[in-house]
C-alpha positions as CSV (number, residue, x, y, z in Angstrom):
1,M,4.7,52.9,-45.9
2,K,6.2,49.6,-46.9
3,N,9.2,50.3,-44.9
4,L,7.1,51.0,-41.9
5,N,5.1,47.8,-42.2
6,L,8.4,45.9,-42.6
7,K,9.8,47.5,-39.4
8,K,6.6,46.6,-37.5
9,F,6.9,43.0,-38.9
10,L,10.5,42.7,-37.7
11,V,9.7,44.1,-34.2
12,L,6.8,41.6,-33.9
13,F,9.0,38.7,-35.2
14,S,11.8,39.6,-32.8
15,F,9.3,39.8,-30.0
16,F,7.8,36.3,-30.6
17,V,11.3,34.8,-31.2
18,S,12.4,36.2,-27.9
19,L,9.2,35.0,-26.2
20,S,9.7,31.6,-27.6
21,L,13.3,31.4,-26.5
22,S,12.4,32.6,-23.0
23,A,9.6,29.9,-22.8
24,Q,12.1,27.3,-23.8
25,K,14.6,28.5,-21.2
26,N,11.9,28.5,-18.4
27,E,10.4,25.2,-19.5
28,A,9.9,23.0,-16.4
29,P,12.4,20.0,-16.0
30,R,11.0,16.6,-16.7
31,F,11.9,13.0,-16.7
32,E,11.3,10.5,-19.5
33,Y,11.8,6.9,-19.0
34,T,11.7,3.9,-21.5
35,V,11.5,0.3,-20.2
36,S,12.3,-2.6,-22.5
37,V,12.9,-6.4,-21.9
38,P,15.2,-7.5,-24.8
39,D,16.1,-10.9,-23.2
40,P,13.4,-12.1,-20.6
41,G,15.3,-15.3,-20.1
42,S,18.2,-13.3,-18.5
43,H,15.8,-12.0,-15.8
44,T,16.9,-8.5,-16.8
45,Y,15.2,-5.4,-18.0
46,H,16.7,-2.3,-19.5
47,V,15.9,1.3,-18.5
48,A,16.7,4.4,-20.5
49,T,16.3,7.8,-19.0
50,R,16.1,11.3,-20.5
51,I,16.2,14.3,-18.1
52,L,15.3,17.6,-19.8
53,N,15.5,21.2,-18.8
54,W,17.5,20.8,-15.6
55,P,18.0,24.2,-14.0
56,T,21.3,23.7,-12.2
57,D,24.8,22.4,-13.2
58,T,24.6,19.3,-10.9
59,I,21.9,16.8,-10.4
60,T,21.9,14.1,-7.6
61,L,20.1,11.0,-8.7
62,H,19.0,8.2,-6.3
63,L,17.4,4.6,-6.6
64,P,15.0,4.2,-3.7
65,N,16.0,1.7,-1.0
66,W,12.5,0.5,0.0
67,M,9.0,0.3,-1.1
68,P,6.3,2.2,0.7
69,G,4.0,-0.4,2.1
70,Y,6.8,-2.9,2.8
71,Y,8.7,-1.4,5.6
72,Q,12.1,-3.0,5.1
73,M,15.3,-1.9,3.5
74,M,15.6,-3.7,0.1
75,D,18.9,-2.4,-1.4
76,Y,17.5,-2.3,-5.0
77,Y,20.6,-0.7,-6.3
78,K,22.5,-4.1,-6.0
79,G,20.6,-5.3,-9.1
80,L,21.6,-2.3,-11.2
81,K,24.2,-3.2,-13.9
82,N,25.9,-1.4,-16.8
83,F,25.2,2.2,-15.9
84,K,26.1,4.5,-18.6
85,V,25.8,8.3,-19.4
86,L,25.3,8.6,-23.1
87,S,25.0,12.4,-23.2
88,G,28.6,12.9,-22.1
89,Q,28.3,14.3,-18.6
90,S,30.6,13.2,-15.9
91,F,29.3,11.4,-12.9
92,D,30.3,10.1,-9.3
93,D,28.8,6.8,-8.2
94,S,31.0,6.4,-5.0
95,R,28.0,6.3,-2.7
96,P,25.5,3.3,-2.9
97,A,22.2,4.1,-4.8
98,T,23.5,7.6,-5.7
99,W,24.8,9.1,-8.9
100,V,25.9,12.7,-9.0
101,L,26.0,14.1,-12.5
102,T,27.7,17.5,-13.4
103,G,27.5,19.7,-16.5
104,V,23.8,19.2,-17.0
105,K,22.3,22.7,-16.9
106,G,20.4,23.4,-20.1
107,K,21.4,20.1,-21.6
108,A,19.6,16.9,-22.3
109,V,20.8,14.1,-20.0
110,Q,20.7,10.6,-21.4
111,L,21.6,7.6,-19.3
112,E,20.8,3.8,-19.4
113,Y,21.2,0.7,-17.1
114,D,20.0,-2.8,-16.7
115,M,18.2,-4.4,-13.7
116,Y,18.8,-7.8,-12.8
117,T,15.9,-9.6,-10.9
118,D,16.2,-12.9,-9.0
119,R,13.3,-13.0,-6.6
120,T,9.5,-13.5,-7.2
121,F,8.2,-11.2,-4.5
122,V,5.6,-8.4,-4.5
123,A,8.2,-5.9,-3.3
124,N,10.7,-6.9,-5.9
125,S,10.6,-6.5,-9.7
126,Y,10.8,-9.8,-11.5
127,V,11.2,-10.7,-15.2
128,D,11.1,-14.2,-17.0
129,E,9.9,-15.6,-20.3
130,D,6.2,-15.2,-19.3
131,R,5.9,-11.8,-17.7
132,A,7.6,-8.6,-16.5
133,Y,6.7,-7.2,-13.1
134,I,8.3,-3.9,-12.7
135,I,8.0,-1.8,-9.6
136,P,9.2,1.8,-10.0
137,V,11.2,2.0,-6.8
138,N,13.2,-0.9,-8.0
139,S,13.7,0.7,-11.4
140,F,13.8,4.4,-11.8
141,L,16.3,7.1,-10.6
142,Y,14.8,10.3,-9.1
143,A,16.3,13.6,-8.3
144,E,17.0,14.5,-4.8
145,G,14.7,17.4,-3.6
146,H,12.7,17.4,-6.8
147,L,9.7,15.2,-6.5
148,K,7.0,17.3,-8.1
149,M,7.6,17.4,-11.9
150,P,6.1,15.7,-15.1
151,I,7.2,12.1,-15.7
152,T,6.5,9.9,-18.6
153,V,7.3,6.2,-18.9
154,T,7.2,4.3,-22.2
155,V,6.9,0.5,-21.9
156,E,8.1,-1.3,-25.0
157,K,6.1,-4.5,-25.4
158,S,8.5,-7.4,-25.6
159,N,8.5,-11.2,-26.3
160,G,5.1,-11.1,-28.0
161,W,3.4,-9.7,-24.9
162,T,0.2,-7.8,-25.5
163,D,-0.9,-6.3,-22.2
164,V,0.6,-3.7,-19.9
165,V,-1.4,-2.8,-16.7
166,T,-0.7,-0.1,-14.1
167,G,-2.5,2.5,-12.1
168,L,-0.7,5.2,-13.9
169,E,-2.6,7.4,-16.4
170,L,-2.4,6.0,-20.0
171,V,-1.4,8.5,-22.6
172,E,-0.9,6.1,-25.7
173,E,-1.0,2.4,-26.4
174,N,-0.4,0.3,-29.6
175,A,0.9,-3.0,-30.5
176,Q,4.5,-1.9,-29.9
177,K,4.4,0.2,-26.7
178,A,2.3,1.8,-23.9
179,V,3.0,5.3,-22.6
180,F,2.0,6.5,-19.1
181,R,2.4,9.8,-17.2
182,S,2.5,11.3,-13.7
183,N,3.0,14.7,-12.2
184,H,4.6,13.7,-8.9
185,F,7.3,11.0,-8.1
186,D,5.4,9.9,-5.0
187,D,2.5,8.8,-7.2
188,F,4.8,7.6,-10.0
189,L,6.9,5.4,-7.7
190,D,3.7,4.1,-6.2
191,S,2.5,2.6,-9.4
192,P,3.9,-0.9,-10.4
193,L,3.6,-2.2,-13.9
194,L,2.8,-5.7,-15.1
195,M,3.4,-6.8,-18.7
196,G,2.6,-10.1,-20.4
197,N,-0.2,-12.0,-21.9
198,L,-2.6,-11.4,-19.0
199,K,-6.1,-12.4,-18.1
200,K,-8.6,-9.7,-17.6
201,L,-11.6,-10.5,-15.3
202,P,-15.0,-8.9,-15.7
203,D,-15.1,-5.1,-14.7
204,F,-17.6,-3.8,-12.1
205,Q,-18.9,-0.5,-11.1
206,V,-19.2,0.9,-7.6
207,G,-20.6,4.4,-7.2
208,G,-20.2,5.0,-11.0
209,T,-16.5,4.3,-10.7
210,N,-14.8,1.4,-12.7
211,H,-12.9,-1.4,-10.9
212,R,-10.8,-3.9,-12.9
213,F,-8.8,-7.0,-12.2
214,W,-5.8,-8.1,-14.4
215,G,-3.7,-11.1,-13.6
216,Y,-0.8,-13.2,-14.8
217,N,-1.5,-16.9,-14.5
218,P,-4.6,-16.4,-12.2
219,G,-5.6,-20.0,-12.4
220,E,-9.1,-21.6,-12.7
221,F,-12.0,-20.3,-10.5
222,D,-15.5,-18.8,-10.5
223,E,-14.5,-15.4,-11.9
224,K,-18.0,-13.9,-11.6
225,K,-18.4,-14.9,-8.0
226,L,-15.1,-13.3,-7.0
227,M,-15.9,-10.1,-8.9
228,D,-19.3,-9.9,-7.4
229,N,-17.9,-10.4,-3.9
230,L,-15.2,-7.9,-4.4
231,K,-17.9,-5.4,-5.6
232,S,-19.8,-6.1,-2.3
233,V,-16.8,-5.6,0.0
234,I,-15.9,-2.3,-1.9
235,E,-19.4,-1.1,-1.4
236,V,-19.0,-1.8,2.3
237,A,-15.7,0.1,2.5
238,S,-16.8,3.1,0.5
239,G,-20.0,3.2,2.5
240,I,-17.9,3.4,5.8
241,I,-15.7,6.3,4.5
242,G,-18.4,8.0,2.4
243,H,-16.1,8.8,-0.7
244,I,-14.3,7.2,-3.5
245,P,-11.1,9.2,-4.4
246,Y,-10.0,7.6,-7.6
247,E,-11.1,7.6,-11.2
248,E,-10.5,3.9,-11.6
249,Y,-9.1,1.1,-9.4
250,T,-7.0,-1.9,-10.5
251,F,-6.3,-5.2,-8.8
252,I,-3.0,-6.6,-10.3
253,G,-2.5,-10.2,-9.7
254,I,1.2,-10.9,-10.2
255,G,0.9,-14.7,-10.0
256,P,1.2,-17.4,-7.4
257,G,3.2,-16.5,-4.3
258,R,2.7,-14.5,-1.1
259,G,2.1,-10.9,-0.2
260,G,0.4,-7.8,-1.5
261,I,1.3,-4.1,-1.6
262,E,-1.3,-1.3,-1.6
263,H,-1.1,1.8,-3.9
264,L,-3.2,4.9,-4.4
265,N,-5.5,3.5,-7.1
266,S,-4.4,-0.2,-7.4
267,S,-2.9,-3.1,-5.4
268,T,-0.4,-5.7,-6.5
269,V,-1.2,-9.1,-5.1
270,S,0.1,-12.6,-5.2
271,F,-2.9,-14.4,-6.6
272,D,-3.6,-18.1,-7.5
273,G,-7.4,-18.8,-8.1
274,G,-6.6,-22.4,-8.2
275,Q,-5.9,-22.4,-4.5
276,M,-9.4,-21.2,-3.6
277,G,-11.0,-24.6,-3.6
278,S,-12.2,-24.8,0.0
279,P,-14.7,-22.2,1.5
280,Q,-12.0,-21.3,4.0
281,A,-9.4,-20.7,1.3
282,Y,-11.8,-18.6,-0.6
283,Q,-12.7,-16.4,2.3
284,R,-9.0,-15.9,3.1
285,M,-8.4,-14.7,-0.5
286,V,-11.3,-12.2,-0.3
287,N,-10.1,-11.1,3.1
288,F,-6.6,-10.6,1.7
289,L,-7.9,-8.6,-1.3
290,S,-10.2,-6.6,1.0
291,H,-7.2,-5.8,3.2
292,E,-5.2,-4.4,0.2
293,Y,-8.2,-2.4,-1.0
294,F,-8.9,-0.8,2.3
295,H,-5.4,0.4,2.4
296,H,-6.1,3.0,-0.3
297,Y,-8.1,4.7,2.4
298,N,-6.0,3.7,5.5
299,V,-2.3,4.5,4.9
300,K,-2.4,5.9,1.5
301,R,-4.8,8.7,2.5
302,I,-5.6,8.3,6.2
303,R,-1.8,8.3,6.8
304,P,0.6,8.9,9.6
305,F,2.4,12.2,9.2
306,E,5.7,10.5,8.6
307,L,4.5,8.5,5.5
308,G,4.7,11.2,2.9
309,P,6.6,12.8,1.4
310,F,8.7,9.6,1.7
311,D,12.3,9.3,2.7
312,Y,13.3,6.7,-0.1
313,Q,16.8,6.4,1.1
314,N,16.5,5.9,4.9
315,G,13.0,4.8,5.4
316,S,10.1,6.6,6.9
317,K,9.6,5.4,10.4
318,T,6.4,5.8,12.4
319,T,4.9,4.5,15.5
320,Q,1.5,4.4,13.9
321,L,1.6,1.2,11.8
322,W,-0.7,-0.4,14.3
323,I,-3.3,1.9,12.7
324,S,-2.3,1.6,9.1
325,E,-1.8,-2.1,9.1
326,G,-3.6,-3.4,12.2
327,L,-6.8,-1.4,11.7
328,T,-6.8,-2.3,8.0
329,S,-6.7,-6.0,9.0
330,Y,-9.6,-5.3,11.3
331,Y,-11.6,-3.7,8.6
332,A,-10.8,-6.3,6.1
333,G,-12.8,-8.8,8.3
334,I,-15.6,-6.2,8.8
335,M,-15.8,-5.8,5.0
336,V,-16.1,-9.5,4.4
337,R,-18.7,-10.0,7.1
338,R,-20.9,-7.1,6.2
339,A,-20.7,-8.0,2.5
340,G,-22.3,-11.5,3.6
341,I,-19.2,-13.6,2.7
342,Y,-18.3,-14.5,6.3
343,S,-21.1,-16.1,8.3
344,E,-21.3,-14.8,11.9
345,A,-19.6,-17.9,13.1
346,D,-16.8,-17.6,10.5
347,F,-16.3,-13.9,11.4
348,L,-16.0,-14.6,15.2
349,Q,-13.7,-17.6,14.5
350,E,-11.4,-15.4,12.5
351,I,-11.1,-13.0,15.4
352,A,-10.6,-15.8,17.9
353,A,-7.7,-17.1,15.9
354,G,-6.0,-13.7,16.1
355,I,-6.5,-13.7,19.9
356,T,-5.1,-17.2,20.1
357,Q,-2.0,-16.2,18.1
358,F,-1.4,-13.0,20.3
359,E,-2.1,-14.6,23.7
360,N,0.4,-17.5,23.1
361,N,3.2,-15.0,22.2
362,P,5.5,-14.3,25.2
363,G,6.4,-11.0,23.6
364,K,3.0,-9.5,24.5
365,D,4.5,-8.9,28.0
366,F,7.4,-7.0,26.7
367,Q,6.6,-4.8,23.6
368,S,3.8,-2.3,22.9
369,L,2.1,-1.6,19.7
370,I,3.9,1.7,19.1
371,E,7.2,0.0,19.7
372,S,6.3,-2.8,17.4
373,S,5.4,-0.2,14.6
374,F,8.6,1.7,15.0
375,E,10.9,-1.4,15.3
376,T,9.6,-3.1,12.1
377,W,12.5,-2.0,10.2
378,H,14.7,-4.5,11.9
379,E,12.3,-6.8,13.5
380,G,10.1,-7.5,10.5
381,P,6.3,-7.0,10.3
382,F,5.7,-10.1,12.3
383,G,8.3,-9.4,15.0
384,T,10.3,-12.5,14.2
385,S,13.5,-11.0,12.6
386,G,15.0,-9.4,15.6
387,K,17.6,-10.6,18.2
388,D,14.8,-12.0,20.5
389,P,11.5,-12.8,18.9
390,N,10.2,-13.8,22.2
391,K,10.1,-10.2,23.3
392,S,8.4,-8.7,20.3
393,I,4.8,-8.7,18.9
394,S,3.2,-8.0,15.4
395,Y,1.1,-5.0,14.9
396,Y,-0.8,-7.2,12.3
397,V,-1.9,-9.4,15.2
398,K,-2.4,-7.2,18.1
399,G,-3.5,-4.1,16.1
400,P,-6.9,-5.7,14.9
401,I,-7.6,-7.0,18.5
402,V,-7.2,-3.5,19.9
403,G,-9.2,-2.0,17.1
404,L,-12.0,-4.5,18.0
405,L,-12.0,-3.5,21.7
406,M,-11.7,0.2,20.7
407,D,-14.7,-0.3,18.5
408,F,-16.9,-1.8,21.3
409,G,-15.6,0.9,23.7
410,I,-16.7,3.7,21.5
411,R,-20.1,2.0,20.9
412,Q,-20.6,1.6,24.6
413,A,-19.7,5.1,25.5
414,T,-22.0,6.6,22.8
415,N,-25.0,4.2,23.4
416,N,-24.1,2.6,20.0
417,A,-24.6,6.0,18.3
418,K,-20.9,6.0,17.1
419,S,-18.2,3.5,16.4
420,L,-14.7,3.2,15.1
421,D,-16.2,3.7,11.6
422,D,-16.9,7.4,12.6
423,V,-13.3,7.7,13.7
424,M,-11.9,6.5,10.4
425,R,-14.5,8.6,8.5
426,H,-13.4,11.6,10.6
427,M,-9.7,11.1,10.0
428,Y,-10.3,10.7,6.2
429,H,-12.4,13.9,5.8
430,E,-10.4,16.0,8.3
431,Y,-6.9,15.2,7.5
432,Y,-6.9,13.9,3.9
433,L,-9.7,15.9,2.3
434,K,-9.7,19.1,4.3
435,K,-6.1,19.5,5.4
436,G,-4.3,17.5,2.8
437,R,-1.8,15.9,5.1
438,G,-1.1,13.0,7.5
439,F,-2.1,12.9,11.1
440,T,0.0,12.7,14.3
441,D,-0.3,10.2,17.1
442,A,-2.0,12.9,19.3
443,E,-4.5,13.8,16.5
444,F,-5.7,10.2,16.2
445,R,-6.2,9.9,19.8
446,N,-8.0,13.2,19.9
447,A,-10.3,12.0,17.2
448,C,-11.2,8.9,19.2
449,T,-11.9,11.1,22.3
450,F,-14.0,13.4,20.2
451,I,-16.1,10.6,18.7
452,A,-16.5,8.7,21.9
453,G,-17.0,11.8,24.1
454,T,-14.6,10.3,26.6
455,P,-10.7,9.8,26.7
456,L,-10.7,6.1,26.3
457,T,-7.7,6.0,28.7
458,E,-7.5,2.3,29.3
459,L,-7.9,1.5,25.5
460,F,-4.9,3.6,24.7
461,Q,-2.8,2.0,27.5
462,Y,-3.1,-1.1,25.3
463,V,-1.5,0.9,22.5
464,Y,1.4,2.5,24.5
465,T,2.1,-0.3,27.0
466,P,2.1,-4.1,27.2
467,K,-0.8,-3.9,29.6
468,P,-2.9,-7.2,29.5
469,L,-6.2,-6.8,27.5
470,D,-9.5,-6.8,29.4
471,Y,-11.4,-9.0,27.0
472,D,-14.2,-9.6,29.4
473,T,-15.2,-6.0,29.8
474,Y,-15.0,-4.9,26.1
475,L,-16.3,-8.0,24.5
476,G,-19.1,-8.0,27.1
477,Y,-20.4,-4.7,25.7
478,A,-21.3,-6.6,22.5
479,G,-22.6,-9.8,24.3
480,L,-19.5,-11.8,23.4
481,E,-17.3,-13.8,25.6
482,L,-14.0,-15.9,25.2
483,E,-13.9,-19.6,25.9
484,K,-10.4,-21.2,26.4
485,K,-9.1,-24.7,26.1
486,Q,-5.7,-26.1,25.9
487,E,-4.3,-28.1,22.9
488,T,-0.9,-29.6,22.1
489,Q,0.3,-28.3,18.7
490,T,3.4,-28.8,16.7
491,I,5.4,-25.5,16.2
492,R,8.1,-25.2,13.6
493,G,10.9,-23.0,14.6
494,R,13.1,-20.6,12.4
495,D,15.7,-23.3,12.3
496,G,13.1,-25.7,10.7
497,E,13.0,-28.0,13.7
498,S,9.6,-28.9,15.2
499,T,8.6,-28.9,18.8
500,E,5.5,-29.8,20.7
501,K,3.8,-27.0,22.7
502,V,0.7,-26.7,24.8
503,M,-1.2,-23.7,23.7
504,D,-4.4,-21.8,24.9
505,V,-6.9,-21.9,22.1
506,Y,-9.7,-19.4,22.2
507,S,-13.2,-19.3,20.8
508,L,-15.4,-16.3,20.6
509,V,-19.1,-16.9,21.2
510,P,-22.2,-14.9,21.9
511,V,-23.5,-14.9,25.6
512,N,-26.8,-16.4,26.5
513,N,-29.7,-14.1,26.9
514,P,-27.9,-10.7,25.9
515,N,-29.5,-7.5,27.1
516,A,-30.9,-4.9,24.6
517,S,-27.7,-2.8,24.6
518,Q,-25.6,-5.8,23.9
519,K,-27.9,-7.1,21.1
520,A,-27.9,-3.7,19.5
521,I,-24.1,-3.3,19.4
522,L,-23.5,-6.8,18.2
523,D,-26.1,-6.5,15.5
524,S,-24.9,-3.1,14.2
525,W,-21.1,-4.2,14.4
526,M,-22.1,-7.4,12.3
527,G,-24.0,-5.4,9.9
528,K,-27.1,-7.7,10.3
529,N,-29.3,-5.0,8.9
530,K,-27.4,-5.3,5.7
531,V,-26.3,-8.9,5.5
532,Q,-28.9,-11.3,4.2
């Protein structure tokens, strides 16, 4: 009997050992990163990487060439120094931004390198004695064809810094380090980190969801007022879409400068509260933050089909940035107005300034919105980096204007029962929530037709061609009209030289004695039933 029990024990023991070994062999591959800043004064940070359980003999690693949200090639690999494979595998680095390692199957791969930073810009990592702003696309190698897998990043706190903030999920934090994780490289690479002795502004809740603001050197300003205003604009935005998709949202102020980049549950923004002294400067900052926030809906979730999964090496080109950026700029103004931060006059003046900029650009007669969207990779987002800036436009400028006319066109076609808000809400719920994918050009146009009950043919000619905009008709639907005067202004060229130029300057004003339809459209568009 004892021998029989021993045999049963040995059989069971062998079974569980075999099961354990099998589980180890079949364990999913994963990436583990550690970031440290041993010498902040050198503007350099160190990255150590472990790759575990790789299933094949060869792995091709890349460093991204660009950052989603900033549609320019950045050549991040040029800052990578001292690449070493510590685990002994051979590698080929003959191609830019690419490392091919062999002999990796079933072995732990360990490698390390340094990243040198020399530019304080929202789409570049930057390290100095006061902070470390680390963007993953500028920092972490990923495996070609393998974006969905577990990832952890350990940030070692350096230089007496106490805070690390990011949109990534926090696993562990103490005085020495903070550990974060993700399950997909698209999400991981979309989550910048900021480390330093940071300032945390008061949190606020919208729809039961927490929103926070952390900043490096944010300056002096009325913190409560800004947070109250941000809460109001987020209430407007979430009310338009009808859904909040994240568990927590974080504004990350990276310090004084220019530019912001949107992410799934955060935004990184150049921020200096000390520069908000005038009402106009304050409004510009709230508009800017509203723009970056609305992007988590429009481009991160309501996204052109080409923008995800991303082509991190060659860029993801689309003709729809006039929607992703132009309509986001349009809705930033809507949010600020309906939140009661813009007065009616402020709001109309902001729109008129965009019309003035567009109408004085000779490129409006040559380039369409879809061409501007596609050509941004070499012309820049403002159409000024190509061979002939006088033949290009910016989707940031024309996009909001077309969005405005489209909004009024839909309201007129539906007797003010529907608006562009309904289009954006439809795109979010139909393509992001229901279908889990991006939209095509035709699908956006079909959504507009569906909501308006009419094809909106002329409005889409403003998208596909340089056809002049019929302001009188579409603004007239809301009882608005343009007034034009000429002014001589000083224009500074790209070479730094200044010239005098006579410009048409526009104002947008309500008409006298609007009819009932015009008044209804203007009031609902302005959100007068919500703004005190």
